[in-house]
XYZ file of C-alpha atoms in Angstrom:
527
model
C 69.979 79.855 147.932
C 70.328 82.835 145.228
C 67.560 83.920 143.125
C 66.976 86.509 140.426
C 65.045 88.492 143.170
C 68.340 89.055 144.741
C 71.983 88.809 143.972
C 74.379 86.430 144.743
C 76.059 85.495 147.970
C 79.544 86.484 147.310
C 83.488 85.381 149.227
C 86.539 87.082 149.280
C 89.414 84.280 148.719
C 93.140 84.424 148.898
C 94.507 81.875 146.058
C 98.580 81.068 146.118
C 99.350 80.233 142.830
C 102.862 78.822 142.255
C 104.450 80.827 139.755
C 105.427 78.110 136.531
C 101.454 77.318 137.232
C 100.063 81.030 137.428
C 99.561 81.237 133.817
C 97.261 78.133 133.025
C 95.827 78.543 136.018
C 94.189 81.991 135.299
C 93.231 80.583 132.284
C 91.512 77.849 133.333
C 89.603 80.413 136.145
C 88.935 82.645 132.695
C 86.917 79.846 131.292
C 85.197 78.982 134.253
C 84.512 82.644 134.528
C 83.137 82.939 138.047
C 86.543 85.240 139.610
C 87.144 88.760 139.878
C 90.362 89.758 140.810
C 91.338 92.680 143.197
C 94.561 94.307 142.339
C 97.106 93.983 144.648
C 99.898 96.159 142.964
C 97.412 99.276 142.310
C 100.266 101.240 144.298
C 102.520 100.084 141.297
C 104.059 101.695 138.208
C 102.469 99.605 135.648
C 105.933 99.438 134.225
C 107.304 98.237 136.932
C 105.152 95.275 137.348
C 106.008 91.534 137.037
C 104.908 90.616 133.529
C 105.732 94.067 131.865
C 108.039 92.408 129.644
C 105.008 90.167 128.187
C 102.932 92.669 128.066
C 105.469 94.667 125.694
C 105.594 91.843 124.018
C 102.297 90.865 122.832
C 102.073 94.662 122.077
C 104.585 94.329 119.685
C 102.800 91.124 118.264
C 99.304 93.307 118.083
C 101.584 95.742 115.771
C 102.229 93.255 113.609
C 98.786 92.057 113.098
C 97.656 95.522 112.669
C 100.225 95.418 109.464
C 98.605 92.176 108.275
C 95.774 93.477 108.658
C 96.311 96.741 106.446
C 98.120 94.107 103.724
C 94.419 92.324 103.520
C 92.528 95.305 103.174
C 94.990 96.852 100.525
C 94.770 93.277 98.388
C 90.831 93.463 99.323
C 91.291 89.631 101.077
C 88.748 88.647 103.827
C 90.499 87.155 106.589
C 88.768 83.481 107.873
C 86.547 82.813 110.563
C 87.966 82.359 113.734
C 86.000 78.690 113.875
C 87.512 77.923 110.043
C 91.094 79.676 110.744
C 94.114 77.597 110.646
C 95.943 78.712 113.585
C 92.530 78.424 116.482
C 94.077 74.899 117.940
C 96.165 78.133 119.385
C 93.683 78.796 121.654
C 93.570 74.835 123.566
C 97.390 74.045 123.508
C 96.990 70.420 123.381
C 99.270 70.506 126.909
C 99.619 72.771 129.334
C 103.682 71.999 129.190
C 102.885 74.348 125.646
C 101.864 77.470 127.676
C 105.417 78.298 128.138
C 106.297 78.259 124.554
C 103.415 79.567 122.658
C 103.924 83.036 123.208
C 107.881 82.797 121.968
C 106.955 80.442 118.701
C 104.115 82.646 117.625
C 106.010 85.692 117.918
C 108.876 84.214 116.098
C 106.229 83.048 113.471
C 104.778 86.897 113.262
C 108.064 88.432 113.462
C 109.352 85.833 110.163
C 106.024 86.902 108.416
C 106.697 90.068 108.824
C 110.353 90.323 107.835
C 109.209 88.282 104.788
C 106.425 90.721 103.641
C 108.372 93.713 103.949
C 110.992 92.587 101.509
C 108.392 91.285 99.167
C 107.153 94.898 99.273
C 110.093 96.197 99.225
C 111.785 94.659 96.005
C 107.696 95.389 94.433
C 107.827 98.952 95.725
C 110.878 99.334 93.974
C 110.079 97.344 90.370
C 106.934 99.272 90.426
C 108.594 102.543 90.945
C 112.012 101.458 88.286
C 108.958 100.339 85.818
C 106.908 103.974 86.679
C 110.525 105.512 85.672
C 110.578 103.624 82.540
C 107.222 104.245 81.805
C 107.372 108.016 81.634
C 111.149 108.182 79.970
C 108.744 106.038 77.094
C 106.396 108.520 76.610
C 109.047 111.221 76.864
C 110.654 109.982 73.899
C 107.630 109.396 71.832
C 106.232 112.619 73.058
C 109.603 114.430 72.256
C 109.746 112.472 68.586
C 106.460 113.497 67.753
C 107.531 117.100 68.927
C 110.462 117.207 66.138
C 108.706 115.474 63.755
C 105.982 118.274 64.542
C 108.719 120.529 63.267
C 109.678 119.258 60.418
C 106.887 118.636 58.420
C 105.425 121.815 59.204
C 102.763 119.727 61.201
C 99.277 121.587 61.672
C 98.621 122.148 65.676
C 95.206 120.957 65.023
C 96.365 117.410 64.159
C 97.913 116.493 67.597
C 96.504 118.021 70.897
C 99.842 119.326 72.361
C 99.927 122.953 74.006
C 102.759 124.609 73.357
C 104.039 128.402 74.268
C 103.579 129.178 70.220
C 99.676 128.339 70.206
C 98.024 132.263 69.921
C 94.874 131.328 71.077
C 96.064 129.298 74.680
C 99.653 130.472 75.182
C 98.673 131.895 78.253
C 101.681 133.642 80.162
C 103.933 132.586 77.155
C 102.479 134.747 74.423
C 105.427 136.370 73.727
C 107.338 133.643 72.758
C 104.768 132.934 70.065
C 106.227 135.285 67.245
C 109.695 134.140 67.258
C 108.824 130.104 68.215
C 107.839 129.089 64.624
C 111.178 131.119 63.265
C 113.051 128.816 65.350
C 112.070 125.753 64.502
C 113.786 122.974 62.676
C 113.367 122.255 58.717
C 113.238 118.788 57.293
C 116.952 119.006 56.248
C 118.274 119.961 59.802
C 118.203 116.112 61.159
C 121.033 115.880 62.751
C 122.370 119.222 61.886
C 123.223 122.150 63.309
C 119.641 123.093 63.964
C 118.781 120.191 66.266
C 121.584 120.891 68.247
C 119.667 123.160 70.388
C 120.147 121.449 74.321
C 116.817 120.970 75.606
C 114.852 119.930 79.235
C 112.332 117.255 78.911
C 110.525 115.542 81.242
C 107.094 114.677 83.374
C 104.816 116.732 86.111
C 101.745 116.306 87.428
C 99.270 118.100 85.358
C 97.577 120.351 88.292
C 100.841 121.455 88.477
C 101.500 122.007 85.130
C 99.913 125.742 85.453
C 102.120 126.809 88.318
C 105.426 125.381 86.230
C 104.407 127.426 83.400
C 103.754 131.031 85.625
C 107.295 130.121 87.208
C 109.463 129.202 84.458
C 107.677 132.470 82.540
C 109.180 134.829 86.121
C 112.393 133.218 86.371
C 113.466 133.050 82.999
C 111.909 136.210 81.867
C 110.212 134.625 79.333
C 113.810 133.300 77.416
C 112.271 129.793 76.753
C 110.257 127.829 74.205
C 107.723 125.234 75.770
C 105.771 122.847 74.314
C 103.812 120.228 76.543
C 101.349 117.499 75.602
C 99.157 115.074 78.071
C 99.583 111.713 78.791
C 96.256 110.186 78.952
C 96.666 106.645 80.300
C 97.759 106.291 84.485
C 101.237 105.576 84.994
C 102.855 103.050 87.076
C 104.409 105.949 88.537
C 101.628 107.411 90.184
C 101.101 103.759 91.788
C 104.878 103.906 92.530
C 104.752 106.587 95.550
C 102.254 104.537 98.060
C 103.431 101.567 99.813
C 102.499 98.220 99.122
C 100.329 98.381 102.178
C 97.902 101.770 101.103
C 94.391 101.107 101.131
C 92.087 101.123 98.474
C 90.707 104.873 98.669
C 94.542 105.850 98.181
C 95.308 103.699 95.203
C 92.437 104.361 93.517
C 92.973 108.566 94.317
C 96.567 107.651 92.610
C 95.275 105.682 89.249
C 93.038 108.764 88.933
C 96.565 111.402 88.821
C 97.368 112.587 85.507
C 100.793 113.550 84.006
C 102.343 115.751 80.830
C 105.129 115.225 79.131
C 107.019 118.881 78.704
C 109.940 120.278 76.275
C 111.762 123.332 77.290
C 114.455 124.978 75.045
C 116.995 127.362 76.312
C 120.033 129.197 75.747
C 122.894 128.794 77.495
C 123.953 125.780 80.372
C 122.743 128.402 83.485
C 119.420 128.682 82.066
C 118.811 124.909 81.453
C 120.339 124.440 85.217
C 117.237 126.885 86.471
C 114.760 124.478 84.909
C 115.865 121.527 85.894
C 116.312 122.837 89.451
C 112.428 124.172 89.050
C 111.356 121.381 88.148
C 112.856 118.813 90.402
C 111.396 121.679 93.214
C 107.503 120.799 91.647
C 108.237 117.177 91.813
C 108.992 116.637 88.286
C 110.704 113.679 86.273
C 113.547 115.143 84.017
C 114.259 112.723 81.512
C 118.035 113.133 79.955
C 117.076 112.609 76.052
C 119.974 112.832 73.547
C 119.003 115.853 70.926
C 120.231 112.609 67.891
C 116.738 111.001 66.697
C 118.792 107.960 65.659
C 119.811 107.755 69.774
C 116.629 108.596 70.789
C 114.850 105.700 68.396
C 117.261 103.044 70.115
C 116.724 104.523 73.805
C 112.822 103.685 73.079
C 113.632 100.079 71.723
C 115.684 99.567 74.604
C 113.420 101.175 76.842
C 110.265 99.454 75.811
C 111.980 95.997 76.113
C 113.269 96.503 79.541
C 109.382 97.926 80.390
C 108.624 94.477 79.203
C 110.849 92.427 81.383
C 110.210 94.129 84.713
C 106.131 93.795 83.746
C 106.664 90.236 84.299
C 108.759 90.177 86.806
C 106.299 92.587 88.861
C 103.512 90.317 88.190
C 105.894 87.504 89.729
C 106.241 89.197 92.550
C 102.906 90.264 93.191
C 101.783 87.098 92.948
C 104.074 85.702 95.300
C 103.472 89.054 97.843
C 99.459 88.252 97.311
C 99.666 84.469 97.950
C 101.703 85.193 100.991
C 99.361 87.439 102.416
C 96.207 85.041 101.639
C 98.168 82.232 103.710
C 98.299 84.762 106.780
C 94.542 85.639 106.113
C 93.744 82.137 106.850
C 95.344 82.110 110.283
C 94.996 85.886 111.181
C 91.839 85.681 112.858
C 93.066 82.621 115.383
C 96.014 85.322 116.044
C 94.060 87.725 117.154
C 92.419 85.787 119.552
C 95.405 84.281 121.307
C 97.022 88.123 121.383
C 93.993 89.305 122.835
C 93.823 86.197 125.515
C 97.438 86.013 126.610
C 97.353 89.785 126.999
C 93.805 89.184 129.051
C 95.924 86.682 131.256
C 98.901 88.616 131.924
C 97.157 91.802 132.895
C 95.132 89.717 135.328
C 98.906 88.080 136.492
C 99.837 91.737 137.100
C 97.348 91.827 139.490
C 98.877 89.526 141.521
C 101.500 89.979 144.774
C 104.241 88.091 146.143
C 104.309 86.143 149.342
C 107.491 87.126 151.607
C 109.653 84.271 150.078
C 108.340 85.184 146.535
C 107.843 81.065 145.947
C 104.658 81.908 145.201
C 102.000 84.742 143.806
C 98.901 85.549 145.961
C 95.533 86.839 144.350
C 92.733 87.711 146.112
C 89.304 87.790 144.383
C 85.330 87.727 144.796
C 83.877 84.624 144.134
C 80.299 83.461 144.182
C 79.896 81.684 147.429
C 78.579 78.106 145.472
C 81.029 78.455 142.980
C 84.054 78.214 145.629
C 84.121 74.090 144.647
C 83.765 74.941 141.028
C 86.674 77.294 141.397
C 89.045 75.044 143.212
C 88.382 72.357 140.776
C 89.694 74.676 137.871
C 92.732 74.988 140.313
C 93.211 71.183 140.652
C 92.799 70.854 136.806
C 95.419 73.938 136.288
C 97.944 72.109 138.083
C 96.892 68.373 137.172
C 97.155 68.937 133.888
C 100.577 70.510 134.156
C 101.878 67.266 136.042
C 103.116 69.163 139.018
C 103.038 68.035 142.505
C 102.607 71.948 143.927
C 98.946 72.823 143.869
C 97.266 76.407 143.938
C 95.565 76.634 147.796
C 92.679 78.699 148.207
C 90.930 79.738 151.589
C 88.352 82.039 152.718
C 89.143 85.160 153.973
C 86.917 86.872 156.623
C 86.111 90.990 155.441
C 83.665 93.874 156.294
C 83.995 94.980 152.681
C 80.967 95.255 150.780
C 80.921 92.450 148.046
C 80.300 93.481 144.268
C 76.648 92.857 142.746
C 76.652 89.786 140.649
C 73.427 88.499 139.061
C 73.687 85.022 137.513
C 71.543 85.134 134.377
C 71.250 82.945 131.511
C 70.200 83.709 127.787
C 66.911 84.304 128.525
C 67.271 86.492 131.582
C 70.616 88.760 130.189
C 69.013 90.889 128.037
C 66.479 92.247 130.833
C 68.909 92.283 133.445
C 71.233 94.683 130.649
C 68.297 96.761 130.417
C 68.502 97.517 134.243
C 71.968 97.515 134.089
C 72.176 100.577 131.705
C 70.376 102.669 134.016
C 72.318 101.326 137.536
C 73.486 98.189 138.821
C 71.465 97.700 142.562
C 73.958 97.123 145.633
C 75.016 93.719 147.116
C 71.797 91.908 147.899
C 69.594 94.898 147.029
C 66.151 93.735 145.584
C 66.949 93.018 141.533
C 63.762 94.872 139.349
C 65.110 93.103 136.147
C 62.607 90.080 137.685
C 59.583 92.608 136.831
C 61.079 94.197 134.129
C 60.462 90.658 132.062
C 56.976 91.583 132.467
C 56.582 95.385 133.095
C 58.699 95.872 130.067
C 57.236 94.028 127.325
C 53.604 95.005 128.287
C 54.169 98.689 128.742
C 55.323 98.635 125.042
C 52.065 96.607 124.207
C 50.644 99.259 125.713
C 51.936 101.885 123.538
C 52.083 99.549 120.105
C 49.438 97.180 120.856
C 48.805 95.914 117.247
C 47.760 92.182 116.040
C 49.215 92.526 112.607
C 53.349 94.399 113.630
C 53.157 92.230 117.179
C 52.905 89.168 114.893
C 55.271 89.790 112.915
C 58.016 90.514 115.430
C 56.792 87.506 117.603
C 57.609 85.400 114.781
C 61.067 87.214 113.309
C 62.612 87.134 117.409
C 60.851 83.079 117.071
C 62.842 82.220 114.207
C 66.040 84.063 115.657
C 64.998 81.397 118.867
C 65.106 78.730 116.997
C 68.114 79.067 115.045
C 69.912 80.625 117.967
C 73.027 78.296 117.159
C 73.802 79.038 113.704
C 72.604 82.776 113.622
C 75.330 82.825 117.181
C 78.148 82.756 114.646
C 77.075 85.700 112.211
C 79.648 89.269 113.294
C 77.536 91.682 112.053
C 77.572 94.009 114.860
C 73.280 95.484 114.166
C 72.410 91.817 113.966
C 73.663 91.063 117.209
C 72.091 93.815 118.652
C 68.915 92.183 117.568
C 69.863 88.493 118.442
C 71.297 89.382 121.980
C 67.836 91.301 122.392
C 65.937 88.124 120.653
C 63.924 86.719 123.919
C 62.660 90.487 124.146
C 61.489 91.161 121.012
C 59.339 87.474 121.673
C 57.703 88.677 124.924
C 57.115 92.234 122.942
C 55.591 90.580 120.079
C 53.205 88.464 121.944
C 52.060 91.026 124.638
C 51.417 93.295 121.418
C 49.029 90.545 119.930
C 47.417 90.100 122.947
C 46.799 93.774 123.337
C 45.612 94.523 120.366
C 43.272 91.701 120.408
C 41.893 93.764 123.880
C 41.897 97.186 122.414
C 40.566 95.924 119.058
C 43.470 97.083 117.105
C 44.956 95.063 114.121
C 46.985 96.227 110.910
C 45.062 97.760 108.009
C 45.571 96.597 104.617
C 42.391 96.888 103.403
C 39.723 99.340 104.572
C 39.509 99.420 108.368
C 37.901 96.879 110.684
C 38.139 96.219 113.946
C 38.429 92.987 116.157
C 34.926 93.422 117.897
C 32.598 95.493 116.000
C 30.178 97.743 118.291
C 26.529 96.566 117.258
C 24.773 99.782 119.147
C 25.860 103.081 117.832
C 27.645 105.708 119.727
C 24.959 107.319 122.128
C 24.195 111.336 121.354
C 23.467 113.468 124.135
């Protein structure tokens, strides 16, 4: 008869497992929880195992919920409970006849969720980066309207904050251009004249790049160029356009905070304006073709700004549709997990399994506490019962000199001493167990140190409550709760040896001027 004084008496067995029963079999012995396998195969390539292929498998599967997983945190969606998810019937297969096809339907169901997300955000990646386009050929043309109109009425620089390479005061690496810009410019009766039919580049760049374009343009052209650039002060869709539909949070919100200008360069000549345009597409700029005719350029924006229009909705659409989809997976996502992680549990342990000479059968070999052998072959019986087939898993005692593994049966009040033992070595088969005296030593060597009436009752009654709502507060994830909760029957036993020690040392918390417990009557002898 075990005790906590000692560990348990432990058996080697020798279990042959017919193979279209191995799998609910070791899942069945997982619940019961009382097996630990040896493996057989360690002389094995782990690719080059039996159940490699299901193992690749449910790899690929734990890919895909890693995507889903990046779609919920990008749309800032909390995935269920595993208790409240949709799919956790997963995990008890109403019959054991369902073992065989529950790993092909759900990867079939991951793989068609998958396929159907990526070309939801595919056709949004590419409206939102067609309606980013859009976008900045808009403010192109208003930019560029404003520019000439700027030019014709002799506009003050003051009344619109452009930057252009005529401003004196900023020009910057474009001073020279200043004296002869204002010469060139336009008059009011050149619309559509010869005067407007200087070519032009316009376009967008990112405006911490905007510096850089200047100082190059400036060294390549040798300063034969008139620039005039103005900033665009609301985010573009563009910006938003370059991540994927899966990029988390941090990234969009580094993108929304990118700013762009709009730029006009004029030139001379077809090999200059073929420079530019080559610069600029090498700093990642937008040149937008706009036709030098104001009447053209006026009926690109309607045109423009109606098409923004349509695709706005038709984005929202889709995003809608892309954000429903992924709520429906957030509802199931957590009972996925779990079944990954299982079957990938069960076929690792399969892979510890050998053949017998025929290969009719596997053979496993594992400890087993010595009065859990019954418990144990009932699981077996169950496995193969509840399959409905007439081969049963036989399991026998084998005879061995090995040393057995150290197992401790504990339950929830007991674990969290016997962890604390744990942490600093595990004693030997049978060896003499000091997490029995730890439940004392332990909690009254801290009284010791803390002894206080006051802090001890307070943490008697916190780790109390935490006792008595041990089922609900079970559920909460929060991994420095749990710490607390796992540790809850400690933190009683520390709270109460810390009352009881303070009431013996006389010490209790202070908040008003000290007292003690016992109050001496005789003062202090003087010698």
């Amino acid at each position: 008869m075990s005790s906590l004084l000692r560990s348990e008496e432990m058996s080697l067995v020798q279990i042959f497992i017919p193979p279209d029963v191995a799998h609910p079999t070791v899942a069945e012995l997982a619940k019961l929880g009382r097996v630990q396998f040896k493996d057989l195969n360690a002389d094995v390539n782990p690719f080059q195992r039996t159940y490699v292929a299901e193992i690749r498998l449910l790899d690929e599967m734990t890919r895909r919920l890693v995507f889903f997983n990046s779609l919920l945190e990008a749309e800032n969606i909390s995935a269920r409970p595993l208790q409240h998810s949709t799919s956790a019937h997963l995990l008890n297969p109403s019959s054991d006849s369902h073992y065989a096809s529950l790993l092909d339907s759900l990867n079939l169901e991951l793989k068609d969720q998958e396929i159907r997300l990526n070309t939801m955000n595919a056709s949004y990646d590419t409206l939102r980066k067609r309606l980013g386009e859009l976008e900045e050929a808009q403010h192109v043309l208003r930019e560029t309207a404003i520019f000439f109109e700027r030019a014709q009425h002799r506009i003050p620089d003051e009344e619109r904050p452009t930057r252009g390479s005529f401003d004196d005061d900023r020009a910057g690496l474009l001073d020279n251009a200043a004296e002869a810009g204002r010469a060139d410019l336009p008059d009011e009766g050149g619309l559509g004249g010869a005067a407007f039919e200087l070519e032009f580049v316009a376009g967008t760049i990112d405006r911490a790049r905007m510096p850089t374009f200047e100082r190059v343009l400036w060294r390549v052209l040798r300063g034969n160029l008139y620039l005039n650039w103005a900033e665009i002060d609301e985010p573009l869709t563009s910006a938003m356009a370059a991540l994927p539909a899966s990029a988390s949070q941090a990234e969009q919100e580094k993108a929304k905070a990118m700013r762009k200008v709009v730029f006009i360069i004029f030139a001379h000549g077809d090999e200059l304006r073929s420079k530019i345009r080559k610069i600029s597409e090498s700093l990642g700029a937008n040149v937008v073709p706009v036709d030098p005719n104001p009447s053209v350029r006026e009926n690109s924006l309607r045109d423009i700004t109606s098409r923004i229009e349509d695709i706005s909705v038709v984005l929202y659409n889709t995003n809608q549709t892309r954000r429903n989809a992924v709520s429906n997976i957030a509802e199931a996502l957590a009972g996925w997990w779990a079944v990954v992680r299982k079957e990938k549990l069960i076929y690792a342990t399969m892979n510890k399994f050998s053949h017998d000479q025929r290969r009719s059968a596997l053979v496993s070999e594992g400890w087993v506490p010595t009065r859990d052998i019954s418990a144990v072959q009932q699981a077996l019986y169950r496995a193969t019962e509840r399959l409905g087939t007439g081969v049963p898993a036989i399991l026998h005692e084998l005879r061995t000199t090995t040393k057995p593994p150290t197992f401790h049966r504990t339950n929830k009040f007991t674990e969290g001493f016997q962890s604390i033992v744990d942490a600093y070595g595990i004693a030997t088969y049978q060896e003499v167990n000091p997490a029995l005296f730890t439940i004392i030593t332990f909690p009254f060597l801290f009284a010791v140190m803390f002894g206080d009436i006051g802090h001890g009752f307070i943490m008697f009654m916190t780790a109390l409550y935490m006792v008595m709502k041990e089922k609900e507060l079970a559920k909460v994830k929060n991994e420095i709760f749990s710490m607390f909760f796992f540790g809850r029957y400690i933190i009683l036993l520390m709270g109460a040896f810390a009352v009881f020690t303070g009431f013996v040392s006389s010490s209790k918390t202070y908040f008003f001027p000290p007292q003690t417990v016992y109050p001496f009557t005789d003062p202090i002898p003087r010698f």
